[in-house]
PDB file of C-alpha atoms in Angstrom:
ATOM      1  CA  MET A   1       6.017  19.043 -10.784  1.00 48.00           C
ATOM      2  CA  ASP A   2       2.562  18.086 -12.347  1.00 66.00           C
ATOM      3  CA  ASN A   3       1.889  15.145 -14.559  1.00 76.00           C
ATOM      4  CA  GLU A   4       4.150  13.155 -12.897  1.00 90.00           C
ATOM      5  CA  ASP A   5       4.216   9.055 -11.707  1.00 96.00           C
ATOM      6  CA  ILE A   6       3.739   9.421  -7.848  1.00 97.00           C
ATOM      7  CA  ILE A   7       3.412   6.860  -5.005  1.00 98.00           C
ATOM      8  CA  LEU A   8       0.714   7.365  -2.104  1.00 99.00           C
ATOM      9  CA  CYS A   9       1.705   4.859   1.343  1.00 99.00           C
ATOM     10  CA  PHE A  10      -1.222   5.277   4.002  1.00 99.00           C
ATOM     11  CA  CYS A  11      -0.179   3.563   6.781  1.00 98.00           C
ATOM     12  CA  LYS A  12      -0.799   4.394  10.709  1.00 97.00           C
ATOM     13  CA  HIS A  13       0.905   5.830  13.593  1.00 98.00           C
ATOM     14  CA  PRO A  14       3.987   2.346  14.518  1.00 96.00           C
ATOM     15  CA  GLU A  15       2.141   2.059  18.136  1.00 96.00           C
ATOM     16  CA  ALA A  16       1.539  -1.131  19.865  1.00 97.00           C
ATOM     17  CA  GLY A  17      -2.175  -1.416  20.578  1.00 95.00           C
ATOM     18  CA  LEU A  18      -2.853   0.107  18.084  1.00 94.00           C
ATOM     19  CA  VAL A  19      -0.581  -1.641  14.380  1.00 97.00           C
ATOM     20  CA  LYS A  20      -0.721  -5.386  13.438  1.00 97.00           C
ATOM     21  CA  SER A  21      -3.640  -6.985  15.507  1.00 95.00           C
ATOM     22  CA  ARG A  22      -3.436 -10.780  14.201  1.00 95.00           C
ATOM     23  CA  LEU A  23      -0.124 -10.538  14.500  1.00 97.00           C
ATOM     24  CA  ALA A  24      -0.262  -9.058  18.077  1.00 97.00           C
ATOM     25  CA  LYS A  25      -2.721 -12.572  19.259  1.00 96.00           C
ATOM     26  CA  ASP A  26       1.089 -14.315  18.882  1.00 97.00           C
ATOM     27  CA  LEU A  27       3.139 -12.538  19.516  1.00 97.00           C
ATOM     28  CA  GLY A  28       2.227  -9.594  21.601  1.00 98.00           C
ATOM     29  CA  ASP A  29       1.594  -5.793  21.137  1.00 98.00           C
ATOM     30  CA  ASP A  30       5.021  -4.581  20.980  1.00 98.00           C
ATOM     31  CA  HIS A  31       6.986  -7.222  19.519  1.00 98.00           C
ATOM     32  CA  ALA A  32       4.159  -6.574  16.363  1.00 98.00           C
ATOM     33  CA  SER A  33       4.441  -2.782  16.302  1.00 98.00           C
ATOM     34  CA  VAL A  34       8.461  -3.605  16.012  1.00 98.00           C
ATOM     35  CA  ILE A  35       7.793  -5.703  13.254  1.00 98.00           C
ATOM     36  CA  TYR A  36       5.479  -2.623  12.271  1.00 98.00           C
ATOM     37  CA  LYS A  37       7.362   0.121  12.250  1.00 98.00           C
ATOM     38  CA  THR A  38       9.953  -2.660  10.438  1.00 98.00           C
ATOM     39  CA  LEU A  39       7.968  -3.195   7.904  1.00 98.00           C
ATOM     40  CA  LEU A  40       7.204   0.324   7.091  1.00 98.00           C
ATOM     41  CA  GLU A  41      10.325   1.950   6.798  1.00 98.00           C
ATOM     42  CA  GLU A  42      11.651  -1.284   4.646  1.00 98.00           C
ATOM     43  CA  THR A  43       8.631   0.187   2.124  1.00 99.00           C
ATOM     44  CA  LEU A  44       9.722   4.018   2.583  1.00 98.00           C
ATOM     45  CA  ASN A  45      13.030   2.650   1.144  1.00 98.00           C
ATOM     46  CA  ASN A  46      11.880   0.978  -2.002  1.00 98.00           C
ATOM     47  CA  THR A  47       9.465   3.632  -2.877  1.00 98.00           C
ATOM     48  CA  SER A  48      12.431   5.817  -2.249  1.00 96.00           C
ATOM     49  CA  HIS A  49      15.417   3.155  -4.439  1.00 96.00           C
ATOM     50  CA  SER A  50      12.371   3.638  -6.947  1.00 97.00           C
ATOM     51  CA  GLY A  51      12.641   7.194  -7.812  1.00 96.00           C
ATOM     52  CA  PHE A  52       8.523   8.348  -7.552  1.00 97.00           C
ATOM     53  CA  LYS A  53       7.852  10.816  -5.380  1.00 96.00           C
ATOM     54  CA  THR A  54       6.253   9.662  -2.539  1.00 98.00           C
ATOM     55  CA  PHE A  55       3.058  10.498  -0.417  1.00 98.00           C
ATOM     56  CA  LEU A  56       2.667   9.032   3.637  1.00 99.00           C
ATOM     57  CA  TYR A  57      -0.794   9.196   4.164  1.00 99.00           C
ATOM     58  CA  CYS A  58      -0.947   8.676   7.899  1.00 98.00           C
ATOM     59  CA  TYR A  59      -4.113   7.639  10.609  1.00 98.00           C
ATOM     60  CA  PRO A  60      -4.908   9.603  12.618  1.00 97.00           C
ATOM     61  CA  ASP A  61      -2.591  12.506  11.131  1.00 97.00           C
ATOM     62  CA  THR A  62       0.836  13.460  10.353  1.00 98.00           C
ATOM     63  CA  ASN A  63       1.923  14.363  14.223  1.00 96.00           C
ATOM     64  CA  HIS A  64       3.731  10.886  15.010  1.00 97.00           C
ATOM     65  CA  PRO A  65       7.831  11.535  15.700  1.00 97.00           C
ATOM     66  CA  THR A  66       8.700   8.926  13.874  1.00 97.00           C
ATOM     67  CA  LEU A  67       6.381   9.583  11.039  1.00 98.00           C
ATOM     68  CA  LYS A  68       8.321  12.771  10.934  1.00 97.00           C
ATOM     69  CA  GLN A  69      11.895  11.356  11.371  1.00 98.00           C
ATOM     70  CA  TYR A  70      11.313   9.291   7.977  1.00 98.00           C
ATOM     71  CA  ARG A  71       9.897  12.687   6.037  1.00 98.00           C
ATOM     72  CA  GLU A  72      13.508  13.803   6.601  1.00 97.00           C
ATOM     73  CA  LYS A  73      15.095  10.630   5.888  1.00 98.00           C
ATOM     74  CA  TYR A  74      13.482   9.784   2.766  1.00 97.00           C
ATOM     75  CA  SER A  75      12.101  12.638   1.455  1.00 97.00           C
ATOM     76  CA  ILE A  76       8.657  12.230   1.546  1.00 98.00           C
ATOM     77  CA  ILE A  77       5.493  14.679   1.598  1.00 98.00           C
ATOM     78  CA  LEU A  78       3.386  13.028   4.966  1.00 98.00           C
ATOM     79  CA  LYS A  79      -0.748  13.551   4.444  1.00 98.00           C
ATOM     80  CA  LYS A  80      -3.993  12.449   6.344  1.00 98.00           C
ATOM     81  CA  GLN A  81      -5.996  10.150   5.800  1.00 98.00           C
ATOM     82  CA  SER A  82      -9.586  11.314   5.073  1.00 98.00           C
ATOM     83  CA  ASP A  83     -12.650   9.855   7.674  1.00 96.00           C
ATOM     84  CA  GLY A  84     -14.730   7.121   5.618  1.00 96.00           C
ATOM     85  CA  ASP A  85     -13.605   3.071   5.528  1.00 96.00           C
ATOM     86  CA  LEU A  86     -10.118   2.357   4.323  1.00 97.00           C
ATOM     87  CA  GLY A  87     -12.133   2.523   0.857  1.00 97.00           C
ATOM     88  CA  THR A  88     -13.751   5.952   1.035  1.00 98.00           C
ATOM     89  CA  LYS A  89     -10.007   6.744   2.643  1.00 98.00           C
ATOM     90  CA  MET A  90      -7.978   5.377  -0.624  1.00 98.00           C
ATOM     91  CA  TYR A  91     -10.706   7.362  -3.369  1.00 98.00           C
ATOM     92  CA  HIS A  92      -9.929  10.781  -2.278  1.00 97.00           C
ATOM     93  CA  ALA A  93      -6.121  10.102  -1.250  1.00 97.00           C
ATOM     94  CA  MET A  94      -6.515   9.162  -5.806  1.00 97.00           C
ATOM     95  CA  MET A  95      -8.519  11.688  -6.261  1.00 95.00           C
ATOM     96  CA  ASP A  96      -6.403  14.003  -4.688  1.00 92.00           C
ATOM     97  CA  HIS A  97      -3.373  13.445  -6.910  1.00 93.00           C
ATOM     98  CA  LEU A  98      -5.419  12.229 -10.240  1.00 90.00           C
ATOM     99  CA  ILE A  99      -6.016  15.819 -11.746  1.00 82.00           C
ATOM    100  CA  ASP A 100      -2.495  16.804 -11.643  1.00 79.00           C
ATOM    101  CA  ASN A 101      -0.444  13.665 -11.929  1.00 79.00           C
ATOM    102  CA  LYS A 102      -0.687  11.152 -14.729  1.00 90.00           C
ATOM    103  CA  ASN A 103      -0.019   8.036 -12.802  1.00 96.00           C
ATOM    104  CA  ILE A 104      -0.907   7.141  -9.423  1.00 97.00           C
ATOM    105  CA  ILE A 105      -0.394   3.733  -6.910  1.00 98.00           C
ATOM    106  CA  LEU A 106      -1.562   2.942  -3.656  1.00 99.00           C
ATOM    107  CA  ILE A 107       0.177   0.889  -1.285  1.00 99.00           C
ATOM    108  CA  GLY A 108      -0.014  -0.657   1.666  1.00 97.00           C
ATOM    109  CA  THR A 109       2.807  -1.398   4.634  1.00 97.00           C
ATOM    110  CA  ASP A 110       2.014  -4.567   4.357  1.00 95.00           C
ATOM    111  CA  CYS A 111       4.099  -6.464   1.588  1.00 98.00           C
ATOM    112  CA  LEU A 112       7.736  -6.395   2.168  1.00 98.00           C
ATOM    113  CA  GLU A 113       7.712  -7.913  -1.740  1.00 98.00           C
ATOM    114  CA  ILE A 114       6.822  -4.829  -3.366  1.00 98.00           C
ATOM    115  CA  ASP A 115      10.064  -4.016  -4.681  1.00 98.00           C
ATOM    116  CA  ALA A 116      11.486  -0.859  -6.683  1.00 98.00           C
ATOM    117  CA  ALA A 117      10.960  -3.288 -10.076  1.00 98.00           C
ATOM    118  CA  TYR A 118       7.433  -3.913  -8.973  1.00 99.00           C
ATOM    119  CA  ILE A 119       6.842  -0.783  -8.288  1.00 98.00           C
ATOM    120  CA  GLN A 120       8.909   0.428 -11.740  1.00 98.00           C
ATOM    121  CA  GLN A 121       6.574  -2.867 -13.627  1.00 98.00           C
ATOM    122  CA  ALA A 122       2.827  -1.374 -12.453  1.00 98.00           C
ATOM    123  CA  PHE A 123       3.742   1.895 -13.683  1.00 98.00           C
ATOM    124  CA  ASN A 124       5.041   0.402 -16.922  1.00 97.00           C
ATOM    125  CA  GLN A 125       0.938  -1.793 -17.428  1.00 97.00           C
ATOM    126  CA  LEU A 126       0.483   2.251 -16.698  1.00 97.00           C
ATOM    127  CA  ASN A 127       2.117   3.763 -19.136  1.00 94.00           C
ATOM    128  CA  SER A 128       1.266   1.246 -21.277  1.00 94.00           C
ATOM    129  CA  ASP A 129      -2.670   0.708 -22.063  1.00 90.00           C
ATOM    130  CA  LYS A 130      -3.697   0.181 -18.888  1.00 96.00           C
ATOM    131  CA  ASP A 131      -6.558   1.935 -17.091  1.00 97.00           C
ATOM    132  CA  ILE A 132      -6.049  -0.182 -13.259  1.00 98.00           C
ATOM    133  CA  VAL A 133      -3.278  -2.237 -12.458  1.00 99.00           C
ATOM    134  CA  LEU A 134      -3.506  -4.879  -9.245  1.00 99.00           C
ATOM    135  CA  GLY A 135      -1.202  -6.078  -7.310  1.00 99.00           C
ATOM    136  CA  PRO A 136      -3.397  -9.557  -6.041  1.00 99.00           C
ATOM    137  CA  THR A 137      -2.290 -11.135  -2.910  1.00 98.00           C
ATOM    138  CA  GLU A 138      -1.997 -14.760  -1.717  1.00 96.00           C
ATOM    139  CA  ASP A 139      -5.026 -14.450   1.198  1.00 95.00           C
ATOM    140  CA  GLY A 140      -7.142 -13.220  -2.595  1.00 97.00           C
ATOM    141  CA  GLY A 141      -7.108  -9.209  -2.058  1.00 97.00           C
ATOM    142  CA  TYR A 142      -4.314  -6.778  -3.721  1.00 98.00           C
ATOM    143  CA  ALA A 143      -1.848  -4.956  -1.528  1.00 98.00           C
ATOM    144  CA  LEU A 144      -1.422  -2.541  -4.756  1.00 99.00           C
ATOM    145  CA  ILE A 145      -3.553  -1.046  -6.744  1.00 99.00           C
ATOM    146  CA  GLY A 146      -2.647   1.837  -9.228  1.00 98.00           C
ATOM    147  CA  ALA A 147      -4.914   4.113 -12.079  1.00 98.00           C
ATOM    148  CA  ASN A 148      -4.681   7.218 -13.588  1.00 95.00           C
ATOM    149  CA  LYS A 149      -9.020   6.896 -14.401  1.00 92.00           C
ATOM    150  CA  ILE A 150     -10.973   5.851 -11.187  1.00 93.00           C
ATOM    151  CA  ASP A 151     -14.380   4.992 -10.402  1.00 96.00           C
ATOM    152  CA  ALA A 152     -15.568   6.035  -7.288  1.00 97.00           C
ATOM    153  CA  SER A 153     -17.684   2.703  -6.755  1.00 97.00           C
ATOM    154  CA  ILE A 154     -14.367   0.881  -6.913  1.00 98.00           C
ATOM    155  CA  PHE A 155     -14.129   1.464  -3.668  1.00 98.00           C
ATOM    156  CA  GLN A 156     -17.673   0.668  -2.403  1.00 97.00           C
ATOM    157  CA  ASP A 157     -19.646  -2.498  -1.241  1.00 96.00           C
ATOM    158  CA  ILE A 158     -16.331  -4.088  -1.255  1.00 97.00           C
ATOM    159  CA  GLU A 159     -15.799  -6.791   2.004  1.00 97.00           C
ATOM    160  CA  TRP A 160     -12.628  -5.124   3.171  1.00 96.00           C
ATOM    161  CA  SER A 161     -10.216  -7.836   4.901  1.00 91.00           C
ATOM    162  CA  SER A 162     -11.232 -10.392   3.412  1.00 95.00           C
ATOM    163  CA  GLU A 163     -10.436 -12.794   0.178  1.00 96.00           C
ATOM    164  CA  LYS A 164     -12.963 -11.484  -1.511  1.00 98.00           C
ATOM    165  CA  VAL A 165     -10.762  -8.406  -1.862  1.00 98.00           C
ATOM    166  CA  LEU A 166      -9.700  -8.730  -5.187  1.00 98.00           C
ATOM    167  CA  ARG A 167     -12.831 -10.495  -6.959  1.00 98.00           C
ATOM    168  CA  GLN A 168     -14.672  -7.525  -5.965  1.00 98.00           C
ATOM    169  CA  THR A 169     -12.669  -4.910  -7.488  1.00 98.00           C
ATOM    170  CA  VAL A 170     -12.256  -7.144 -10.418  1.00 98.00           C
ATOM    171  CA  GLU A 171     -15.916  -6.702 -10.822  1.00 98.00           C
ATOM    172  CA  LYS A 172     -16.461  -3.245 -10.028  1.00 98.00           C
ATOM    173  CA  ILE A 173     -13.332  -2.092 -13.467  1.00 98.00           C
ATOM    174  CA  ASN A 174     -14.765  -4.811 -15.595  1.00 98.00           C
ATOM    175  CA  GLU A 175     -18.736  -3.253 -15.227  1.00 97.00           C
ATOM    176  CA  LEU A 176     -17.134   0.435 -15.696  1.00 97.00           C
ATOM    177  CA  ASN A 177     -15.545  -1.076 -18.558  1.00 97.00           C
ATOM    178  CA  LEU A 178     -12.212   0.114 -17.732  1.00 97.00           C
ATOM    179  CA  GLU A 179      -8.939  -1.588 -18.943  1.00 97.00           C
ATOM    180  CA  TYR A 180      -6.822  -2.958 -16.102  1.00 98.00           C
ATOM    181  CA  SER A 181      -4.111  -5.815 -15.264  1.00 98.00           C
ATOM    182  CA  GLN A 182      -2.571  -7.935 -12.307  1.00 98.00           C
ATOM    183  CA  LEU A 183       0.731  -8.013 -11.275  1.00 99.00           C
ATOM    184  CA  PRO A 184       2.265 -11.568 -10.069  1.00 98.00           C
ATOM    185  CA  ILE A 185       0.556 -12.244  -7.123  1.00 99.00           C
ATOM    186  CA  VAL A 186       2.756 -11.366  -3.289  1.00 98.00           C
ATOM    187  CA  ARG A 187       2.900 -12.100  -0.007  1.00 98.00           C
ATOM    188  CA  ASP A 188       1.539  -9.875   2.767  1.00 97.00           C
ATOM    189  CA  LEU A 189       2.737 -10.018   6.123  1.00 98.00           C
ATOM    190  CA  ASP A 190      -0.149  -9.795   8.568  1.00 96.00           C
ATOM    191  CA  THR A 191      -0.021 -13.490  10.487  1.00 96.00           C
ATOM    192  CA  PHE A 192       2.801 -15.312  12.828  1.00 97.00           C
ATOM    193  CA  LYS A 193       2.603 -18.276   9.369  1.00 97.00           C
ATOM    194  CA  ASP A 194       3.956 -14.616   6.948  1.00 98.00           C
ATOM    195  CA  TYR A 195       6.173 -13.802  10.085  1.00 98.00           C
ATOM    196  CA  GLN A 196       7.896 -16.814   9.737  1.00 98.00           C
ATOM    197  CA  TYR A 197       7.950 -17.092   6.383  1.00 98.00           C
ATOM    198  CA  PHE A 198       9.463 -13.950   6.187  1.00 98.00           C
ATOM    199  CA  SER A 199      11.942 -14.056   9.238  1.00 97.00           C
ATOM    200  CA  THR A 200      13.651 -16.973   7.670  1.00 97.00           C
ATOM    201  CA  HIS A 201      13.521 -16.889   4.472  1.00 97.00           C
ATOM    202  CA  GLU A 202      17.358 -15.636   2.911  1.00 97.00           C
ATOM    203  CA  LYS A 203      16.137 -12.343   1.147  1.00 96.00           C
ATOM    204  CA  TYR A 204      14.142 -11.432   3.741  1.00 97.00           C
ATOM    205  CA  CYS A 205      15.606 -12.356   7.798  1.00 97.00           C
ATOM    206  CA  HIS A 206      18.158  -9.563   8.166  1.00 96.00           C
ATOM    207  CA  LEU A 207      14.757  -7.746   8.957  1.00 96.00           C
ATOM    208  CA  PHE A 208      13.990  -9.311  12.152  1.00 95.00           C
TER     209      PHE A 208
END
């Protein structure tokens, strides 16, 4: 069915040495990959509970057995990420769907705080009067971007993985005279300090 609100989720193959490099410096590649897998599955659990159709955009491809298991478990659709830098991949993924669907939300797999309620809040903004919605992170980036109209420039000349990502993105949005809103700030799980926070947090410790 077209004209839906849908979720796009970016992920990598959950393999040791390929994911969570910053976390691996303290915990080792194997432990970091286990945590990544936990984050990925919890993300899909949250999108499933939200009730919105979810597309899992995979890197480098969709052939990993764990991802195929998740496809069946969570009734998601696997897609391969396009070539290019992160911004190019994000833009192409969103453009794949914006022609036929009403609102698109794109997330990663690093943020346990993006639950079904947070996702619904994002769609509520897009279904009111906003063109774009952002879910900012404590480190100056964003963990969610949603849109019903988009322009390639929003993803160009961004210093990805820096504290400037959110500010630079907002500047691009303002240059286009698009209406946007920001959701409550969330925390990614990228570093050992983040791991300590979530693994001892009453709401999330059971995952670890």
